[in-house]
PDB file of C-alpha atoms and ligand atoms in Angstrom:
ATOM      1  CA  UNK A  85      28.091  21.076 -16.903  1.00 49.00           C
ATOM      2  CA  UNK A  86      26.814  19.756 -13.910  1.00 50.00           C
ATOM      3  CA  UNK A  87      28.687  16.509 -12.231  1.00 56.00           C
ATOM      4  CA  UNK A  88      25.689  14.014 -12.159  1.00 55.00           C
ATOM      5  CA  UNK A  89      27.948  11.084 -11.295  1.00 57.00           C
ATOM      6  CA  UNK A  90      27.525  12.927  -7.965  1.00 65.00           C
ATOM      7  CA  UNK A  91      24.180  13.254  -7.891  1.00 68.00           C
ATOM      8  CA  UNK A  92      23.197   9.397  -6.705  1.00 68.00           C
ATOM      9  CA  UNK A  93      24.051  10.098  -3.285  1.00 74.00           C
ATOM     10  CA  UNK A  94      21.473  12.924  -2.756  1.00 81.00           C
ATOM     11  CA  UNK A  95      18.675  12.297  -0.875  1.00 84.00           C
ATOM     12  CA  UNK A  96      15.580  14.854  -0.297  1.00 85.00           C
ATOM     13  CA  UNK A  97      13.642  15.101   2.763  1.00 86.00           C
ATOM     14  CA  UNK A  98      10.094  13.915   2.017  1.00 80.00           C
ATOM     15  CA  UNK A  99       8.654  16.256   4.507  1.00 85.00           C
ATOM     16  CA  UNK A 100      10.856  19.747   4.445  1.00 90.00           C
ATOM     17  CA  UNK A 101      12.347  19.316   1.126  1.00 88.00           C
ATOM     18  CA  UNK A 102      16.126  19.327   2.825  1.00 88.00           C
ATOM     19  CA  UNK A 103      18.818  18.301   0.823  1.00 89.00           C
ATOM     20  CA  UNK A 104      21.181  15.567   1.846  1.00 87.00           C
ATOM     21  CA  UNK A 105      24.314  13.764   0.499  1.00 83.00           C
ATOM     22  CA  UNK A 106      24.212  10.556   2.228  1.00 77.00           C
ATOM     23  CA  UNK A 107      25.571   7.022   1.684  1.00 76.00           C
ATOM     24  CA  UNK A 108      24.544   4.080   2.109  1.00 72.00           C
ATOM     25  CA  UNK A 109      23.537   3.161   5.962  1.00 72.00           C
ATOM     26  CA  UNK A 110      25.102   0.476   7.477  1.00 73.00           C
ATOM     27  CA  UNK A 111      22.603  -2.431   8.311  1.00 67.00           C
ATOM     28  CA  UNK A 112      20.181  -1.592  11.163  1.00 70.00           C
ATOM     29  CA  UNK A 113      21.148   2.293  11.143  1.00 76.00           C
ATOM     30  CA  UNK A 114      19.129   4.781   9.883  1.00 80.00           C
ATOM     31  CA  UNK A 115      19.594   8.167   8.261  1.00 83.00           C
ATOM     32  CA  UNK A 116      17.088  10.874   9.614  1.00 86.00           C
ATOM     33  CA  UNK A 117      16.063  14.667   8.163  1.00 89.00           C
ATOM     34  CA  UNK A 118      18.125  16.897  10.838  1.00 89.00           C
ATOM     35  CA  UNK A 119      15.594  19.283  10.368  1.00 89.00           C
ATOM     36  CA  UNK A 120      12.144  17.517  10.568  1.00 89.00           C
ATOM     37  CA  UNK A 121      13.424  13.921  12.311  1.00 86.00           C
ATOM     38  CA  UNK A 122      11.408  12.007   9.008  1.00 82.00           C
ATOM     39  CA  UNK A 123      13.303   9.301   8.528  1.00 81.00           C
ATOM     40  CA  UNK A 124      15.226   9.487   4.858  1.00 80.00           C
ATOM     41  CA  UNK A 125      16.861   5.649   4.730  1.00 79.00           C
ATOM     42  CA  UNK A 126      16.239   2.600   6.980  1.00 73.00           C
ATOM     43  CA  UNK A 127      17.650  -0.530   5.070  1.00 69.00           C
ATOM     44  CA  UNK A 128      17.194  -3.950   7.145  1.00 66.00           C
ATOM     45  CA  UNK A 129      18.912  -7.132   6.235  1.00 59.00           C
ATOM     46  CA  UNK A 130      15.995  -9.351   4.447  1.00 73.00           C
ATOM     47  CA  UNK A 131      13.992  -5.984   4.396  1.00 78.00           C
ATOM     48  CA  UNK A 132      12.766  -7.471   0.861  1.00 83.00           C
ATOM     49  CA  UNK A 133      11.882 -10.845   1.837  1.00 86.00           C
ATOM     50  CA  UNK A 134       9.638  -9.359   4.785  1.00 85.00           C
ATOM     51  CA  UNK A 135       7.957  -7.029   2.254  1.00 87.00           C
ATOM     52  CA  UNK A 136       7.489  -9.552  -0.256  1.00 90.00           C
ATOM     53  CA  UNK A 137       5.569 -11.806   2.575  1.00 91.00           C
ATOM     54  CA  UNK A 138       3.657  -8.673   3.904  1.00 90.00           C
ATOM     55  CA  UNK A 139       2.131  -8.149   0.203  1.00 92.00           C
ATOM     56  CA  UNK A 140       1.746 -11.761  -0.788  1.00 94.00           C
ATOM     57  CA  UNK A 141      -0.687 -12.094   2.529  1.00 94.00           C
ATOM     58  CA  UNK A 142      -2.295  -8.502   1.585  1.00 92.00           C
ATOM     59  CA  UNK A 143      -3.154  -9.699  -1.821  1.00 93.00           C
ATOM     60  CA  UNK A 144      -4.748 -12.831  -0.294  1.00 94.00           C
ATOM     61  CA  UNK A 145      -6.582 -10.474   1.990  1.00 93.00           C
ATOM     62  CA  UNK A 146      -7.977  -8.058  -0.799  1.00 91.00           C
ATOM     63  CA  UNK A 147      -9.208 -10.982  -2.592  1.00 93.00           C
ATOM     64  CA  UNK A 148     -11.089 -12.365   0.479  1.00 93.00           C
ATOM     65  CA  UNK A 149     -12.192  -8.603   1.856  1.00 89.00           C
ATOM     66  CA  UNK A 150     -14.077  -8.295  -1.803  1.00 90.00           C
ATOM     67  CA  UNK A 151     -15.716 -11.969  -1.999  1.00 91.00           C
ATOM     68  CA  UNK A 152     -16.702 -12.906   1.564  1.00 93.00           C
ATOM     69  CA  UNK A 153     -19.874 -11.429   3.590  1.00 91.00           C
ATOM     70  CA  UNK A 154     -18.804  -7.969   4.355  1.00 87.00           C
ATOM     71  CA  UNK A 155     -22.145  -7.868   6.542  1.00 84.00           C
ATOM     72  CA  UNK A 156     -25.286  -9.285   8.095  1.00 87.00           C
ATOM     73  CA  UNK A 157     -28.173  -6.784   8.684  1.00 85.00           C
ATOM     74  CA  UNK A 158     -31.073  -8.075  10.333  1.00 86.00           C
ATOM     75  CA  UNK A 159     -34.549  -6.166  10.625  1.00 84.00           C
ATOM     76  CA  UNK A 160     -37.512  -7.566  11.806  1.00 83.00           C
ATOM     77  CA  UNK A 161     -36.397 -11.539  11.349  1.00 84.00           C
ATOM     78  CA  UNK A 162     -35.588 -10.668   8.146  1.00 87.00           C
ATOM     79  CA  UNK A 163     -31.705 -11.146   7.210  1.00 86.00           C
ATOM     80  CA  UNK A 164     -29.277 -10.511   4.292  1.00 86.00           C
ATOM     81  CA  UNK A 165     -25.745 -11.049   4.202  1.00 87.00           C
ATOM     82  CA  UNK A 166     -23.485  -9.017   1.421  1.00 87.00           C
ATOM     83  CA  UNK A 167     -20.144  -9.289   0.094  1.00 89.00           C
ATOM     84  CA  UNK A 168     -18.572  -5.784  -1.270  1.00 86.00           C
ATOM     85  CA  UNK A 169     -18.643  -7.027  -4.959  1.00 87.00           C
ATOM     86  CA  UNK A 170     -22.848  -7.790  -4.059  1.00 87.00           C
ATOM     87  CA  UNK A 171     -23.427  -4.287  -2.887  1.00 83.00           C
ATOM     88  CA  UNK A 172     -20.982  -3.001  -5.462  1.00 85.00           C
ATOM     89  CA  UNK A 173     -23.257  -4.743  -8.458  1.00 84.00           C
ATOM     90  CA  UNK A 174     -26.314  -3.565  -6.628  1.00 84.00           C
ATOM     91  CA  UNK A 175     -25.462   0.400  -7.239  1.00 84.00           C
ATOM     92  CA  UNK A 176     -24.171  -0.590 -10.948  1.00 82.00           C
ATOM     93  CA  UNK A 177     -26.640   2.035 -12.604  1.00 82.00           C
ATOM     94  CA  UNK A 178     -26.520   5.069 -14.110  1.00 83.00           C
ATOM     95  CA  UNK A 179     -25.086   8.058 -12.368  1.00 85.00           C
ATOM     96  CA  UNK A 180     -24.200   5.251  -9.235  1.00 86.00           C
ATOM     97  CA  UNK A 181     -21.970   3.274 -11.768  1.00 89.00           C
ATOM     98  CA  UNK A 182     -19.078   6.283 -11.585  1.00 89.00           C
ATOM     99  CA  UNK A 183     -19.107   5.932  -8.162  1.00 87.00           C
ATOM    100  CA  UNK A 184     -19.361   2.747  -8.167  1.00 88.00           C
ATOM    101  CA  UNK A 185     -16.230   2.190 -10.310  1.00 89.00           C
ATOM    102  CA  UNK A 186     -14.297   4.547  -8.213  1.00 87.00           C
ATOM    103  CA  UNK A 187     -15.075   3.441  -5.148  1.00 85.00           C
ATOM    104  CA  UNK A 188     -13.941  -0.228  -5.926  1.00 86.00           C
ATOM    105  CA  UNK A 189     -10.911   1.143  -7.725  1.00 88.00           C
ATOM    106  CA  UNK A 190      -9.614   3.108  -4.814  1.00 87.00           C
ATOM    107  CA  UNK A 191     -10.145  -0.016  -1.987  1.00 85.00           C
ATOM    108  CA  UNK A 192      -9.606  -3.225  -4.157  1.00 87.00           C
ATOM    109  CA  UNK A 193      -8.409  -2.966  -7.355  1.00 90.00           C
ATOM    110  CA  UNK A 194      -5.438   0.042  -6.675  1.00 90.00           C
ATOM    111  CA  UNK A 195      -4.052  -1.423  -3.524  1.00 89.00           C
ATOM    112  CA  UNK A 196      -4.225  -5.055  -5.224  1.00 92.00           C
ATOM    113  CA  UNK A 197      -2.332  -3.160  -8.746  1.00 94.00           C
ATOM    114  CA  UNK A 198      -0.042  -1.683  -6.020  1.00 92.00           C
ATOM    115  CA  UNK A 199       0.848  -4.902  -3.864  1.00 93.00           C
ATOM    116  CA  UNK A 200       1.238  -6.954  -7.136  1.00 94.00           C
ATOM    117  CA  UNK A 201       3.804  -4.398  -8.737  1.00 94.00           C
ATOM    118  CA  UNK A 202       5.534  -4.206  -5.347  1.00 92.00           C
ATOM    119  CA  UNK A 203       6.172  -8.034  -5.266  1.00 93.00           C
ATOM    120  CA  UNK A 204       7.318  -7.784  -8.933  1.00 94.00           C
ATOM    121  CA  UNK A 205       9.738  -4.790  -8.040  1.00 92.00           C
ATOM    122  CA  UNK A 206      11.272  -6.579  -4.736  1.00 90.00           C
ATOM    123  CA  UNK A 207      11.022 -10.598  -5.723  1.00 90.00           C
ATOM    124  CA  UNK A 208      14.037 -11.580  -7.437  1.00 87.00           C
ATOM    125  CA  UNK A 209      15.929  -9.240  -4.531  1.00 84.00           C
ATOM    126  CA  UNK A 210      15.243 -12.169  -1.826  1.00 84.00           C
ATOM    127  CA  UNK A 211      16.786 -14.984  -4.169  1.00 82.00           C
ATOM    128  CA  UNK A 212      19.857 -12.398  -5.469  1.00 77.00           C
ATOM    129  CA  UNK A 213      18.343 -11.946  -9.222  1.00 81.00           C
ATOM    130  CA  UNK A 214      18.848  -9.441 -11.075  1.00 82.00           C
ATOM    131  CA  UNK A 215      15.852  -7.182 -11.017  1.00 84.00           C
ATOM    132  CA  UNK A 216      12.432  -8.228 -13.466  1.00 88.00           C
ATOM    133  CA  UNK A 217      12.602  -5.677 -16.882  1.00 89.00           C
ATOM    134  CA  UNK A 218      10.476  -2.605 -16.403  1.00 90.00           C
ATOM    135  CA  UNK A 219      11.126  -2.756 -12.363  1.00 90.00           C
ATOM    136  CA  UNK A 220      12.118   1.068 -12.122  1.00 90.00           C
ATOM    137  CA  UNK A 221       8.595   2.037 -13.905  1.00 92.00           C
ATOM    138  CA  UNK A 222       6.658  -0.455 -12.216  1.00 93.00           C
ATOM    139  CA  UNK A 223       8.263   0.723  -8.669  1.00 92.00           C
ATOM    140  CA  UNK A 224       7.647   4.406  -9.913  1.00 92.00           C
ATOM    141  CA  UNK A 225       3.914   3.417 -10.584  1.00 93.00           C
ATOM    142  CA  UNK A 226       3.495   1.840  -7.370  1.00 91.00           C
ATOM    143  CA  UNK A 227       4.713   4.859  -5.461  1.00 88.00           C
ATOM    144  CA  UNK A 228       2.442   7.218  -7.833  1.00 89.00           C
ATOM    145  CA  UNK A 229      -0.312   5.158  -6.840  1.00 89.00           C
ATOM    146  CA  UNK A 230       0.144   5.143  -3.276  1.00 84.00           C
ATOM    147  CA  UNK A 231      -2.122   8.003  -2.086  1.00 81.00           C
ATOM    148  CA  UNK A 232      -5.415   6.258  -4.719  1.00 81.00           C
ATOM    149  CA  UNK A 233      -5.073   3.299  -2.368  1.00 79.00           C
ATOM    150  CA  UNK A 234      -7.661   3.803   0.276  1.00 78.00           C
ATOM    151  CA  UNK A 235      -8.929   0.374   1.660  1.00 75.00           C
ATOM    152  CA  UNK A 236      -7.971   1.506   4.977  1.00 71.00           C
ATOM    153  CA  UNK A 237      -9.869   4.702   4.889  1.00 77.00           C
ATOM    154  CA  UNK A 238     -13.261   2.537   3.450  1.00 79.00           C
ATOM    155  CA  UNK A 239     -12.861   0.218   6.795  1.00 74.00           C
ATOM    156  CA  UNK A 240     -12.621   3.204   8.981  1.00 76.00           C
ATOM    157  CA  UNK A 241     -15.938   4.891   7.266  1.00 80.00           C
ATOM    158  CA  UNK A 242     -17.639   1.560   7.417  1.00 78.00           C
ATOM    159  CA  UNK A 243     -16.886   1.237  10.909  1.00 76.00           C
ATOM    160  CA  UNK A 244     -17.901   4.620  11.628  1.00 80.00           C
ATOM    161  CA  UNK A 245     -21.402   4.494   9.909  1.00 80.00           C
ATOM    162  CA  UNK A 246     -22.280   0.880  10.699  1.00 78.00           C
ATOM    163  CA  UNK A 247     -22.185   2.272  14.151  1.00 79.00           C
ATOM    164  CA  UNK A 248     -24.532   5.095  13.300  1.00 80.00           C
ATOM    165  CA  UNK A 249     -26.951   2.132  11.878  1.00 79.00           C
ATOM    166  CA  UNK A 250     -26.487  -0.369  14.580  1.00 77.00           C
ATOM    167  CA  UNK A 251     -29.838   1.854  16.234  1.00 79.00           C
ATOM    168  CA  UNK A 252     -31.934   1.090  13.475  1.00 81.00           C
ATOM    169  CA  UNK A 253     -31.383  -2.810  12.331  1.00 82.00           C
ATOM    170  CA  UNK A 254     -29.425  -5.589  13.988  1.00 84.00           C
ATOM    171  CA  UNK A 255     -26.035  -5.257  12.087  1.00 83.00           C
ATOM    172  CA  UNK A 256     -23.414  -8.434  11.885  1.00 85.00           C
ATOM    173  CA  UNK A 257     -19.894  -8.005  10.930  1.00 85.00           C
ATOM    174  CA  UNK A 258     -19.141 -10.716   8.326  1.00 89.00           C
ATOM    175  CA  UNK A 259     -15.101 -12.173   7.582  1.00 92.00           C
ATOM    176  CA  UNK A 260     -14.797  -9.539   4.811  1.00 90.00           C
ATOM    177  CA  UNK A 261     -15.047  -7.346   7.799  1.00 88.00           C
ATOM    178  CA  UNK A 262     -12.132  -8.588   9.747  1.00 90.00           C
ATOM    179  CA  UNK A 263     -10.041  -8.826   6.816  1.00 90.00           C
ATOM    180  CA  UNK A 264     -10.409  -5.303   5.870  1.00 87.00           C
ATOM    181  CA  UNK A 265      -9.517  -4.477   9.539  1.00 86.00           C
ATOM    182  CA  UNK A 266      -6.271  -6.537   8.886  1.00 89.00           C
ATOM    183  CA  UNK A 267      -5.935  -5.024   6.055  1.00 87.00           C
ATOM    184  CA  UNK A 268      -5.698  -1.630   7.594  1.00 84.00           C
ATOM    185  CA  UNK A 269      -3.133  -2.767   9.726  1.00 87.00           C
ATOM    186  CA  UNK A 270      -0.764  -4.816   7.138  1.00 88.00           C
ATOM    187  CA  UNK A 271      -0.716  -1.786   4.622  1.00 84.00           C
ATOM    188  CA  UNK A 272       0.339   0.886   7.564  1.00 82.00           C
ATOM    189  CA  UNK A 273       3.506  -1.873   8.311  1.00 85.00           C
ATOM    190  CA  UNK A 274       3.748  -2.481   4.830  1.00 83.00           C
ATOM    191  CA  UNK A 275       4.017   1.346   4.587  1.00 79.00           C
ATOM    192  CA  UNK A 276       6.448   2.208   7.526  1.00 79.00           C
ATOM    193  CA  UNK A 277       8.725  -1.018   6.293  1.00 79.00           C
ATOM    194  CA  UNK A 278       9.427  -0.643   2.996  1.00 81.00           C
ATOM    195  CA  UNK A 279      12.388   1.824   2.601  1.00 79.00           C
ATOM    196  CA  UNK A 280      11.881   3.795  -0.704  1.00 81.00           C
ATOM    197  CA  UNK A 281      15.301   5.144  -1.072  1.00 77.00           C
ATOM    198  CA  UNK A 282      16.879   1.689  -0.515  1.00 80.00           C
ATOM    199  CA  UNK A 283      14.920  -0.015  -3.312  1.00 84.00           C
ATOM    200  CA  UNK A 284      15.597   2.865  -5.610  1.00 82.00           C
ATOM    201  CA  UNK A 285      19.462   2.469  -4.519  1.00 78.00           C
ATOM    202  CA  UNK A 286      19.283  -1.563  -4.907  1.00 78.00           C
ATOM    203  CA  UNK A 287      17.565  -1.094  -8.812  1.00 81.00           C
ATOM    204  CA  UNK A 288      19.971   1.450  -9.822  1.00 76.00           C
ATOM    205  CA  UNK A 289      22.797  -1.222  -8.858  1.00 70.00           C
ATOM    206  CA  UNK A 290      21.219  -3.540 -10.429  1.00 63.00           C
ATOM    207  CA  UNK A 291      19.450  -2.350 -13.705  1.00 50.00           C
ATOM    208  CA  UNK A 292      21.396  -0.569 -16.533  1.00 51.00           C
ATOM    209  CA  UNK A 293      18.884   1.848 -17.803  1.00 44.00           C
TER     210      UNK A 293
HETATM  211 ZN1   ZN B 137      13.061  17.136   6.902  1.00 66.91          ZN
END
């Protein structure tokens, strides 16, 4: 028989697969792969209430990226403004409508299902509750989705081909714009922040299955 009551304190290197038994860092230190130098566990005192806040204003942001004027393109005196759900509806036939549907699944509705599970996971941490039922599976979810959520890598391309287009027609960044560009930037901190292994550690304290 294998001991798993010793098995909690094992932690595996994301990056070279190296095997650790660690325990729990004090606050503000950080466990690192002695191999690789990832970093394995990083808890910070009101880690949870800083996540929380970083998703609640990403959520707002994903809402306002998708109904605001993602552009202006002017050609000729002739102007039209678009939000991402216009051009989205615009493609809506046919062959187009797969794409269509995975496209806005992968920047909007993913990283939205992702941020919302994430504030249901971490919530009842930052007033001392006991964790929400179905926590473990929704964190687990929210991890499995992690590499579908791409609204960073659609604000990149955008960037990169509105430049290519900026020749041809007068092109106008609209708010959606900026939003997706904040967007970019919240999800990478969101990203580097949130200490996997610590929320796993605080829902296995805290949950009984
Ligand atoms: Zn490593």
């Amino acid at each position: 028989m294998v001991d798993t009551s010793r098995l909690d304190d094992l932690i595996v290197c994301t990056e070279c697969d190296a095997l650790y038994r660690v325990r729990q860092p004090e606050r503000g230190q950080v466990a690192v792969c002695a191999r690789c130098h990832t970093v394995l566990a990083a808890p910070r005192a009101k880690a949870a209430l800083q996540i929380v806040a970083l998703a609640v204003a990403t959520l707002i942001l994903i809402v306002g990226a998708a109904v605001f004027p993602f552009l202006r393109i002017e050609v000729g005196g002739v102007a039209n403004a678009a939000s991402v759900l216009d051009i989205s509806y615009a493609f809506f036939d046919g062959f187009l409508t797969v794409l269509v549907i995975a496209t806005m699944s992968m920047i909007l509705a993913i990283p939205a299902l992702r941020t919302g599970l994430i504030i249901y996971v971490l919530a009842p941490f930052i007033v001392d509750k006991p964790a929400l039922p179905g926590a473990r599976a929704a964190f687990r979810v929210a991890q499995q989705l992690r590499p579908w959520a791409m609204a960073e890598i659609f604000a990149i391309g955008c960037a990169v081909s509105l430049v290519k287009i900026a020749d041809l027609a007068q092109v106008t960044f609209g708010p959606a714009f900026w939003m997706f560009a904040v967007l970019t930037v919240l999800i990478v901190i969101q990203q580097k922040f949130m200490c996997s292994w610590s929320v796993w550690n605080a829902l296995a304290s805290q949950t009984p299955s």
